[in-house]
Coordinates of C-alpha atoms in Angstrom, one line a residue:
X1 CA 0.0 0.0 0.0
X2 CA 0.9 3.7 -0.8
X3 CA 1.3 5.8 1.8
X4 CA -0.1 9.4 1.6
X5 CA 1.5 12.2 2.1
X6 CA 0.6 15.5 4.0
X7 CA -1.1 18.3 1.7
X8 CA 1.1 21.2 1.4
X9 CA 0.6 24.7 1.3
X10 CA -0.9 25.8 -2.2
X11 CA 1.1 29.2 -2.7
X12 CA 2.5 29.7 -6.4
X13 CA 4.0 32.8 -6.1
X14 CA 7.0 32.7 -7.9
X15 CA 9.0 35.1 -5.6
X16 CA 8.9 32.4 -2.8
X17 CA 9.0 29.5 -4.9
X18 CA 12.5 28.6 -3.8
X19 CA 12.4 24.4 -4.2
X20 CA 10.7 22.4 -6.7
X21 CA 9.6 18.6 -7.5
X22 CA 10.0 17.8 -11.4
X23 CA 8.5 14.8 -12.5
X24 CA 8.7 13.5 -16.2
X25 CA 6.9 10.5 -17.5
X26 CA 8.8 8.5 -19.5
X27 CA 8.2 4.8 -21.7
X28 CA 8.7 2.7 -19.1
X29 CA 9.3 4.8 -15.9
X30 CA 8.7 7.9 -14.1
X31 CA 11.9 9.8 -12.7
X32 CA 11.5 12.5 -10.1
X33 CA 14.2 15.1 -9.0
X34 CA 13.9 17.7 -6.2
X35 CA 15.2 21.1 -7.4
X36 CA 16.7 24.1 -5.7
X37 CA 15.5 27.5 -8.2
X38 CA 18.0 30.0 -8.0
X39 CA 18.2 32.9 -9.9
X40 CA 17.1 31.0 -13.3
X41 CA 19.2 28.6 -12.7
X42 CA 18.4 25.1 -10.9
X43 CA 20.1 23.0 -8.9
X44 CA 19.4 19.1 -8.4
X45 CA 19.5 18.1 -5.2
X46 CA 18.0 14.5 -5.4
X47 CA 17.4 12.1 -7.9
X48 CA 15.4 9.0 -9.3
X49 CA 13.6 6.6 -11.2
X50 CA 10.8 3.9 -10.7
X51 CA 9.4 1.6 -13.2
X52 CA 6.4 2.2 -14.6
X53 CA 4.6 0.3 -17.2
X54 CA 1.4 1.6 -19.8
X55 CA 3.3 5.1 -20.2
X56 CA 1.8 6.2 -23.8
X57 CA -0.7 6.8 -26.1
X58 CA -1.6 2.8 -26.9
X59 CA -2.8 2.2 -22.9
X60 CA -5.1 4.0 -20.8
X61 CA -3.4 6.3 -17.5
X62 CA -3.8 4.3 -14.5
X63 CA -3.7 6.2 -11.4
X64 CA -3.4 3.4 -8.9
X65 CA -0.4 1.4 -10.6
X66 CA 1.6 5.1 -11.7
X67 CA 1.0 6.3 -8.2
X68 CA 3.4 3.2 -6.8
X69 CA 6.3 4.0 -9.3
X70 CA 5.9 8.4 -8.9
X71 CA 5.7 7.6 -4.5
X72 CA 9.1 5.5 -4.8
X73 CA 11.5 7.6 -7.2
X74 CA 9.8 10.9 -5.0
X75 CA 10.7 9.2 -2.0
X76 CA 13.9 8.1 -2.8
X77 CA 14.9 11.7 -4.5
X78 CA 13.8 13.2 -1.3
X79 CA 15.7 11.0 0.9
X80 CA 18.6 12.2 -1.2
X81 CA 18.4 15.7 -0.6
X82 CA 20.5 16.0 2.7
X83 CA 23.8 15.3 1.0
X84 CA 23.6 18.8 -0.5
X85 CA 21.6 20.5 1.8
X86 CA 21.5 20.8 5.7
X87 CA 18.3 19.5 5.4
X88 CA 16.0 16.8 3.8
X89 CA 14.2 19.4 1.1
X90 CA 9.9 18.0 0.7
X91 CA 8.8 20.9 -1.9
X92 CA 5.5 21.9 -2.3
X93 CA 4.7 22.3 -5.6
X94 CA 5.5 19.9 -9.3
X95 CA 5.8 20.3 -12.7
X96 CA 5.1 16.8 -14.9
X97 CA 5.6 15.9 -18.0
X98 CA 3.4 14.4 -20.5
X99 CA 4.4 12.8 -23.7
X100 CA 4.2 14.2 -26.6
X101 CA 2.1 11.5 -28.4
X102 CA -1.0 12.5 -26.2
X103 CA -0.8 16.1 -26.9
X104 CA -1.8 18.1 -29.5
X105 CA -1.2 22.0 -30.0
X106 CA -2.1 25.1 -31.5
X107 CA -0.5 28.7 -32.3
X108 CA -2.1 32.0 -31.6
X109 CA -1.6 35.3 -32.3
X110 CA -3.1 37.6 -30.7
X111 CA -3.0 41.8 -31.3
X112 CA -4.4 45.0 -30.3
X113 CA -4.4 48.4 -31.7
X114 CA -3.9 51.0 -28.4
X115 CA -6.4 53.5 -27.7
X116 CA -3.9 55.7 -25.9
X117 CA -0.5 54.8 -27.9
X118 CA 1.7 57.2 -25.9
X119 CA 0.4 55.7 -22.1
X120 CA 3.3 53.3 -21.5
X121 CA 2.1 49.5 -21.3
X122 CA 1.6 47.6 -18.6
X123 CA 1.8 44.4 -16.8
X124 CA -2.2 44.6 -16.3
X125 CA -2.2 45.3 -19.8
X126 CA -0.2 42.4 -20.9
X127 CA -1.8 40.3 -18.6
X128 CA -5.3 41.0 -20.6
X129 CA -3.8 40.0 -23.4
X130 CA -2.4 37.2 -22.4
X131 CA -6.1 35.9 -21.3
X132 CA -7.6 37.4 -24.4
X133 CA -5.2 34.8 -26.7
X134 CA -5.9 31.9 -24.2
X135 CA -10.1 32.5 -24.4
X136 CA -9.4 32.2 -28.4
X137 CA -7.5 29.0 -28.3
X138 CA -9.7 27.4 -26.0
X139 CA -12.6 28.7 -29.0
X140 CA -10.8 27.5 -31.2
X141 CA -10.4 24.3 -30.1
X142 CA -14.0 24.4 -28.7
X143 CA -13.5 22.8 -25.3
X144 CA -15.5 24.4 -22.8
X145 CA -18.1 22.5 -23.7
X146 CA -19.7 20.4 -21.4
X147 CA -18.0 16.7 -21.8
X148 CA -15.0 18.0 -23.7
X149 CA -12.5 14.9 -23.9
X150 CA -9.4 17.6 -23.6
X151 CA -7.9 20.7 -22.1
X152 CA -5.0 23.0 -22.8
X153 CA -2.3 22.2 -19.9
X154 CA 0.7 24.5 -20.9
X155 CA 1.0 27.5 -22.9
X156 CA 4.3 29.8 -23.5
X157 CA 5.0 33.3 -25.1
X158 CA 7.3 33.0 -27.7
X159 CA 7.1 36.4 -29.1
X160 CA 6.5 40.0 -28.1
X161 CA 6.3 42.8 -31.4
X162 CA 5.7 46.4 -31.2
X163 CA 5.0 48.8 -33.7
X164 CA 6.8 46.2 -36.0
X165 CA 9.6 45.5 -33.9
X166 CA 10.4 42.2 -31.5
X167 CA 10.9 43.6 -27.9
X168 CA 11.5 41.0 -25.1
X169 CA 9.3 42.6 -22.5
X170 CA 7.2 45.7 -23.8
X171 CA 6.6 46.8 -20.1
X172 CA 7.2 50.7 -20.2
X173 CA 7.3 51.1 -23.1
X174 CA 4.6 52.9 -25.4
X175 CA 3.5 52.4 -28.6
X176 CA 0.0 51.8 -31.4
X177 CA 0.1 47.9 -31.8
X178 CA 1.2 45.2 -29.6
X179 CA 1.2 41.5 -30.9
X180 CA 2.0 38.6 -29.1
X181 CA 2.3 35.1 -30.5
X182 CA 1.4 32.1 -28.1
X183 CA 1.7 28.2 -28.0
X184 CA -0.8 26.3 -26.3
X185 CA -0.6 22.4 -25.7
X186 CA -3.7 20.3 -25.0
X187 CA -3.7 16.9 -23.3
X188 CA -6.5 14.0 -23.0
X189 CA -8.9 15.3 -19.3
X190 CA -7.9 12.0 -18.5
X191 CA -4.4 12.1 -18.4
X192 CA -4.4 15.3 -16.8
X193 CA -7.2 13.9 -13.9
X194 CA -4.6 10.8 -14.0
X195 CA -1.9 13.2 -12.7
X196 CA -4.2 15.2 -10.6
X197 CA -4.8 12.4 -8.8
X198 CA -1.4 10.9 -8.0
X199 CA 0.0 14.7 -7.1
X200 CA -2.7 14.8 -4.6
X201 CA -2.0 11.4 -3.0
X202 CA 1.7 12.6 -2.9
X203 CA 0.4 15.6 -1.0
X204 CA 1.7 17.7 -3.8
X205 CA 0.3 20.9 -6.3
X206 CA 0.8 20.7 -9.8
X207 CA 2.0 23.9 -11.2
X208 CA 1.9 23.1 -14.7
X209 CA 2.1 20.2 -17.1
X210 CA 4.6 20.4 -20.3
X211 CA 4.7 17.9 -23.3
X212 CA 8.0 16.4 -23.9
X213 CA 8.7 18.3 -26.6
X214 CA 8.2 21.5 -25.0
X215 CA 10.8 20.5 -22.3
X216 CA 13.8 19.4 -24.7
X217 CA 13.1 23.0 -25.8
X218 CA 13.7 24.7 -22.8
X219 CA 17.7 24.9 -22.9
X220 CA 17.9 26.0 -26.0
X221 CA 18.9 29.7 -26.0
X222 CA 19.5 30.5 -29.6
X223 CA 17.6 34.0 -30.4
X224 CA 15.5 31.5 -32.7
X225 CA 16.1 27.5 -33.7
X226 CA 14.2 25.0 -35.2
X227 CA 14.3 21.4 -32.3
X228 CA 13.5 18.3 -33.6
X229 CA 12.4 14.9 -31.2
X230 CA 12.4 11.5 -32.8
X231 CA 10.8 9.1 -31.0
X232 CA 9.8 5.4 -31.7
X233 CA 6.6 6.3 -33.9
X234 CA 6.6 10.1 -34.2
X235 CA 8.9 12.7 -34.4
X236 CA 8.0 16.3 -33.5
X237 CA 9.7 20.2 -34.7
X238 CA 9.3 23.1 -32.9
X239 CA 9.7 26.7 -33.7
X240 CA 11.9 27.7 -31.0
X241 CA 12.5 31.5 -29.7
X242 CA 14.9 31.3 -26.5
X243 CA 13.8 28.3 -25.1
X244 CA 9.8 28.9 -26.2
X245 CA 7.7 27.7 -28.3
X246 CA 6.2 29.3 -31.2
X247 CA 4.9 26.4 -33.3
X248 CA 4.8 23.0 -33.9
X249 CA 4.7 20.4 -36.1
X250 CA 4.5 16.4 -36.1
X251 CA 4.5 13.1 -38.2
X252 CA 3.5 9.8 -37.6
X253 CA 7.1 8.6 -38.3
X254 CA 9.8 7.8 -36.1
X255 CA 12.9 5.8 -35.1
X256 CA 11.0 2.6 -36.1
X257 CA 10.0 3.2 -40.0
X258 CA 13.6 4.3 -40.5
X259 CA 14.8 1.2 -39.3
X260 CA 12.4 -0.3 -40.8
X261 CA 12.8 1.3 -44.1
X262 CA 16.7 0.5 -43.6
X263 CA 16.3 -3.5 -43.9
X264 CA 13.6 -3.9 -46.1
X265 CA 14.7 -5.5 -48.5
X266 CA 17.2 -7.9 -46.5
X267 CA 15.4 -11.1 -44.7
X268 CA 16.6 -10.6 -40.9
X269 CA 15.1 -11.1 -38.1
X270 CA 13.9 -8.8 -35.8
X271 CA 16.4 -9.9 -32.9
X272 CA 19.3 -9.4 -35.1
X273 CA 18.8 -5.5 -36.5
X274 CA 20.5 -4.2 -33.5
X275 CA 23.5 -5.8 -34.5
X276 CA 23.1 -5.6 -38.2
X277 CA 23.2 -1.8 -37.5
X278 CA 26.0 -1.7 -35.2
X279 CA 28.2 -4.0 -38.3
X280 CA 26.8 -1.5 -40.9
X281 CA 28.6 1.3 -38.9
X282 CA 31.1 -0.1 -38.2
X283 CA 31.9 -0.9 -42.0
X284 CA 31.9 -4.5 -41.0
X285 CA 29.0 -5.7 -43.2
X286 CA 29.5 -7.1 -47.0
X287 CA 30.1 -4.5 -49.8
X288 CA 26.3 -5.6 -51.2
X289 CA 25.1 -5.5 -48.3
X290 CA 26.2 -2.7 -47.4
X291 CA 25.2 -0.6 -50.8
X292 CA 21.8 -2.2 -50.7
X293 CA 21.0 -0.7 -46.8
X294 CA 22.9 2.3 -47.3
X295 CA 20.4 2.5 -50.2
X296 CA 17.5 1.9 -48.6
X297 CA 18.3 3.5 -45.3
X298 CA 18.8 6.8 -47.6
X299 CA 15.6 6.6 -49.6
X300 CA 13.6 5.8 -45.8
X301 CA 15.5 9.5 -44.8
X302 CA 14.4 10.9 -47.6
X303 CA 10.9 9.8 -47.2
X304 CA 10.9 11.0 -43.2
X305 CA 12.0 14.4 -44.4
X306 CA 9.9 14.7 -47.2
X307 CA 7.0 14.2 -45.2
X308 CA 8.3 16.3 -42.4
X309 CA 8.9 19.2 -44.8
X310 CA 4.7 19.2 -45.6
X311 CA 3.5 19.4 -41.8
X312 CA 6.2 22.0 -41.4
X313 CA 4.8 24.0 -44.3
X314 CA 1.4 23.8 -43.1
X315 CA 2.3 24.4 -39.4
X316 CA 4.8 27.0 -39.9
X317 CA 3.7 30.7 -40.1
X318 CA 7.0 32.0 -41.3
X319 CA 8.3 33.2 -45.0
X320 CA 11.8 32.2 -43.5
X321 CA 13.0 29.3 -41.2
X322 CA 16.6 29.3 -39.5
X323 CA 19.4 27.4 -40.1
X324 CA 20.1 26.8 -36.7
X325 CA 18.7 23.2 -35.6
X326 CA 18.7 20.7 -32.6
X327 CA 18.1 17.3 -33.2
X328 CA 17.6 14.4 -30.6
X329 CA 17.0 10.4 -31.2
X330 CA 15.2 9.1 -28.3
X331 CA 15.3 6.0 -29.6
X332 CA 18.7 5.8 -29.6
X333 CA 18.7 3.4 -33.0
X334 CA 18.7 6.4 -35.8
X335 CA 21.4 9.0 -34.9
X336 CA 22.0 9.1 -38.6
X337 CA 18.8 11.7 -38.6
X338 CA 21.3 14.9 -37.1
X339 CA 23.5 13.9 -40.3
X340 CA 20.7 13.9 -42.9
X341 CA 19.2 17.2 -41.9
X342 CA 22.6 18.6 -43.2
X343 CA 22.0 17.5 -46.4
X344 CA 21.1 19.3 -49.3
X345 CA 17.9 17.7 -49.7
X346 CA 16.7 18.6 -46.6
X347 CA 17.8 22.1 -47.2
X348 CA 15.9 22.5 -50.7
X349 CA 12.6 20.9 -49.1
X350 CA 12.0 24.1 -46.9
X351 CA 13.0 27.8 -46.8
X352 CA 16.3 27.9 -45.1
X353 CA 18.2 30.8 -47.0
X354 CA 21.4 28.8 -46.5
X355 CA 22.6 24.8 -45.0
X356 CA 21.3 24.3 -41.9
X357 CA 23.7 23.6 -39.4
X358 CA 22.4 20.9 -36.8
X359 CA 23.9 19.7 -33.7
X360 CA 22.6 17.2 -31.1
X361 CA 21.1 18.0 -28.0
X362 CA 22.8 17.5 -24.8
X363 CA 21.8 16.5 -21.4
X364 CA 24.6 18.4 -20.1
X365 CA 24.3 21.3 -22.5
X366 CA 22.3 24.1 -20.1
X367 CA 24.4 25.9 -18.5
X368 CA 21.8 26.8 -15.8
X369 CA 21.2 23.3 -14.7
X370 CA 23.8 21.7 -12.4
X371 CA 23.2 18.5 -10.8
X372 CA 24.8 18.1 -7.5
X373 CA 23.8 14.5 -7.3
X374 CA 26.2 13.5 -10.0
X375 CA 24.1 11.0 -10.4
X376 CA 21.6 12.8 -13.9
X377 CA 24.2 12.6 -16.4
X378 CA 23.9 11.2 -19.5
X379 CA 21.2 11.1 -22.2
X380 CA 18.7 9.3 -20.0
X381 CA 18.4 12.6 -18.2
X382 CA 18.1 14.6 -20.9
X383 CA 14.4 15.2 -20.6
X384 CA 14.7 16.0 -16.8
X385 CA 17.5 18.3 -17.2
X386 CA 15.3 19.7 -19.5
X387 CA 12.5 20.0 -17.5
X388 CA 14.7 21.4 -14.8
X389 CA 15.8 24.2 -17.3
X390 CA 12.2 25.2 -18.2
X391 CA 10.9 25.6 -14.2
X392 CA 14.5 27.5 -13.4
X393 CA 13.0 30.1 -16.1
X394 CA 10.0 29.9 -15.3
X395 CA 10.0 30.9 -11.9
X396 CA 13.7 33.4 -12.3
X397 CA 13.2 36.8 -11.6
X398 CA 11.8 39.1 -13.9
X399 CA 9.6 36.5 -16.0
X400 CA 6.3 38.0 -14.7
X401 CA 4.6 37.2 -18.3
X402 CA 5.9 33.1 -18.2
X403 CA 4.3 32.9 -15.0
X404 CA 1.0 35.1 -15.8
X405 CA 0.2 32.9 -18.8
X406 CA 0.7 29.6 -16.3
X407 CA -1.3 31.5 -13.9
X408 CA -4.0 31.9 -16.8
X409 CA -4.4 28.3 -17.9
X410 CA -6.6 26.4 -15.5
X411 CA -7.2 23.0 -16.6
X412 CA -10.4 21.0 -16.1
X413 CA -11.0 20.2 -12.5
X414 CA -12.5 16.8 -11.2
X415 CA -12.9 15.3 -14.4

């Protein structure tokens, strides 16, 4: 049996929001890590992982089996906590993630001509804005109707222009038109009562809830750059502006109809195509062989990025896209991906304006995340380093409009 947990005070102000449980849901197991926010930077102070089984979009959430694996990695991540602190650390308040397969999205933009243009704006201003573009998602997406199957979760401001001009906080400042573009994410009501549920068995107060693909964004700091997940059966882009989301855009192909695509046409059994791949890299496999899956293998690419290049056309709301791209294979089995979105094919399928340059994400790339279990290294960690990343921001001083928009979203309660 489970044991509960004492509720905890409900506060979210950010200015006092000073520890932090992360929380991200991954194929196969839930990790937890208790974090210490300092100045937009976090610090990990304990660490863990619990298996979990039925984590995706083919099996239903089930609160009482999840809540066993999320109560042991909590546990043991608080228990951990003393070795960096004088103290065992028991936040508060989480921040989950959700996977990416479950979610959906949509971009807004939302814009107002001023009445008085020379009255400098302000953050009550900004804030009505903010809730303007979030009542037009959720008509958009028409779910405040009664039974709605899904909510939005998570939202992020990507992009502040005045008078024509990108500004990163318009506070202050005066001008005719103001236009913000914002990302909303929507998730299943059950998966989001799922994790309701097992925060509020843990005694804990869910701040937010952010798609994996959001996260992975979060430590990229690039003034703009184009992120792009591969998983097993999907692989999701993102319009990125300093670690936000503008847009973004997914396929139904992944890590497993490249490989696929790779052997079709040699007879090999499953069991054996990790180690057909690991000879063909190694330049260990017959020279037929070889020129028939490097064949294959290319045109699969091809077809990935072909595909990709539609939804990006149809998701995008640019003229322009930037060179400048992250890649990550969750899978593991296709890093080939990072190399083929340096190719000129990829680069004539969309509107570059030169070679993109792509580089792999990292889970020791933020600067702003420092782990003082030394225990979160590695790619495994990747999307909680992330994660860690995107709360440090969130809740760093100064980002008023990050936390307004949070503040804004209120998901559907007892569902």
């Amino acid at each position: 049996m489970v044991a509960l947990r004492w509720p905890r005070s409900r506060s979210t102000n950010g200015a006092s929001m000073s520890h932090h449980t992360i929380m991200s849901w991954e194929k196969g197991l839930v990790r937890a890590a208790v974090v210490k926010l300092v100045d937009g930077s976090a610090e990990l102070l304990g660490v863990a992982s619990a298996p979990v089984q039925g984590i995706g979009d083919s099996a239903r959430p089930d609160p009482d089996r999840w809540l066993a694996g999320a109560e042991r990695a909590l546990s043991q991540a608080e228990d951990m906590t003393p070795r960096s602190a004088a103290r065992k650390i028991v936040p508060d308040h989480v921040t989950m993630t959700i996977p990416s397969s479950v979610t959906r999205s949509l971009s807004v933009i939302d814009e107002i001509q001023r009445l008085n243009p020379r009255k400098p704006i302000n953050q009550t201003e900004l804030e009505s804005l903010l809730r303007r573009g979030y009542r037009k998602a959720q008509d958009r997406l028409d779910i405040r109707a009664r039974g709605a199957k899904e909510d939005i979760v998570c939202g992020s401001l990507a992009y502040i222009n005045l008078d024509g001009r990108p500004v990163t906080s318009p506070e202050g400042l005066s001008g005719d038109h103001l236009r913000l573009n914002l990302f909303f994410s929507l998730a299943p009501v059950e998966w989001i009562r799922t994790l309701e549920i097992i925060a509020e068995r843990l005694g804990l107060d869910i701040a937010t809830i952010v798609p994996h693909h959001m996260a992975y964004a979060a430590p990229v700091s690039d003034t703009i750059a184009l992120v792009l997940i591969v998983d097993d059966k999907m692989t999701v882009v993102d319009l990125v502006r300093q670690g936000r989301v503008e847009w973004a855009a997914s396929i139904a192909q992944g890590g497993d109809e490249l490989v696929a695509g790779a052997v079709e046409h040699l007879s090999i059994p499953q069991h054996q195509i990790e180690g057909l791949f690991r000879a063909y890299r190694a330049g260990e496999l017959r020279e037929d062989i070889e020129t028939l899956m490097s064949r294959d293998y290319w045109l699969a690419l091809r077809r990935w990025m072909s595909t990709l290049a539609d939804q990006v056309r149809r998701s995008g709301q640019d003229s322009f896209l930037p060179y400048r791209a992250y890649c990550y294979d969750i899978t593991g089995h296709v890093p080939e991906v990072a190399a083929a979105l340096e190719t000129p094919y990829w680069e004539q399928r969309l509107p570059f304006g030169r070679c993109p340059k792509v580089d792999e994400l990292e889970a020791n790339g933020s600067q702003h995340v420092l782990d003082c279990t030394a225990q979160a290294s590695g790619s495994t960690h990747l999307l909680l380093r992330s994660l860690a990343c995107y709360v440090a921001r969130l809740y760093a001083p100064g980002q008023n409009l990050d936390r307004a928009l949070v503040d804004t979203i209120h998901w559907r309660r007892n569902a």
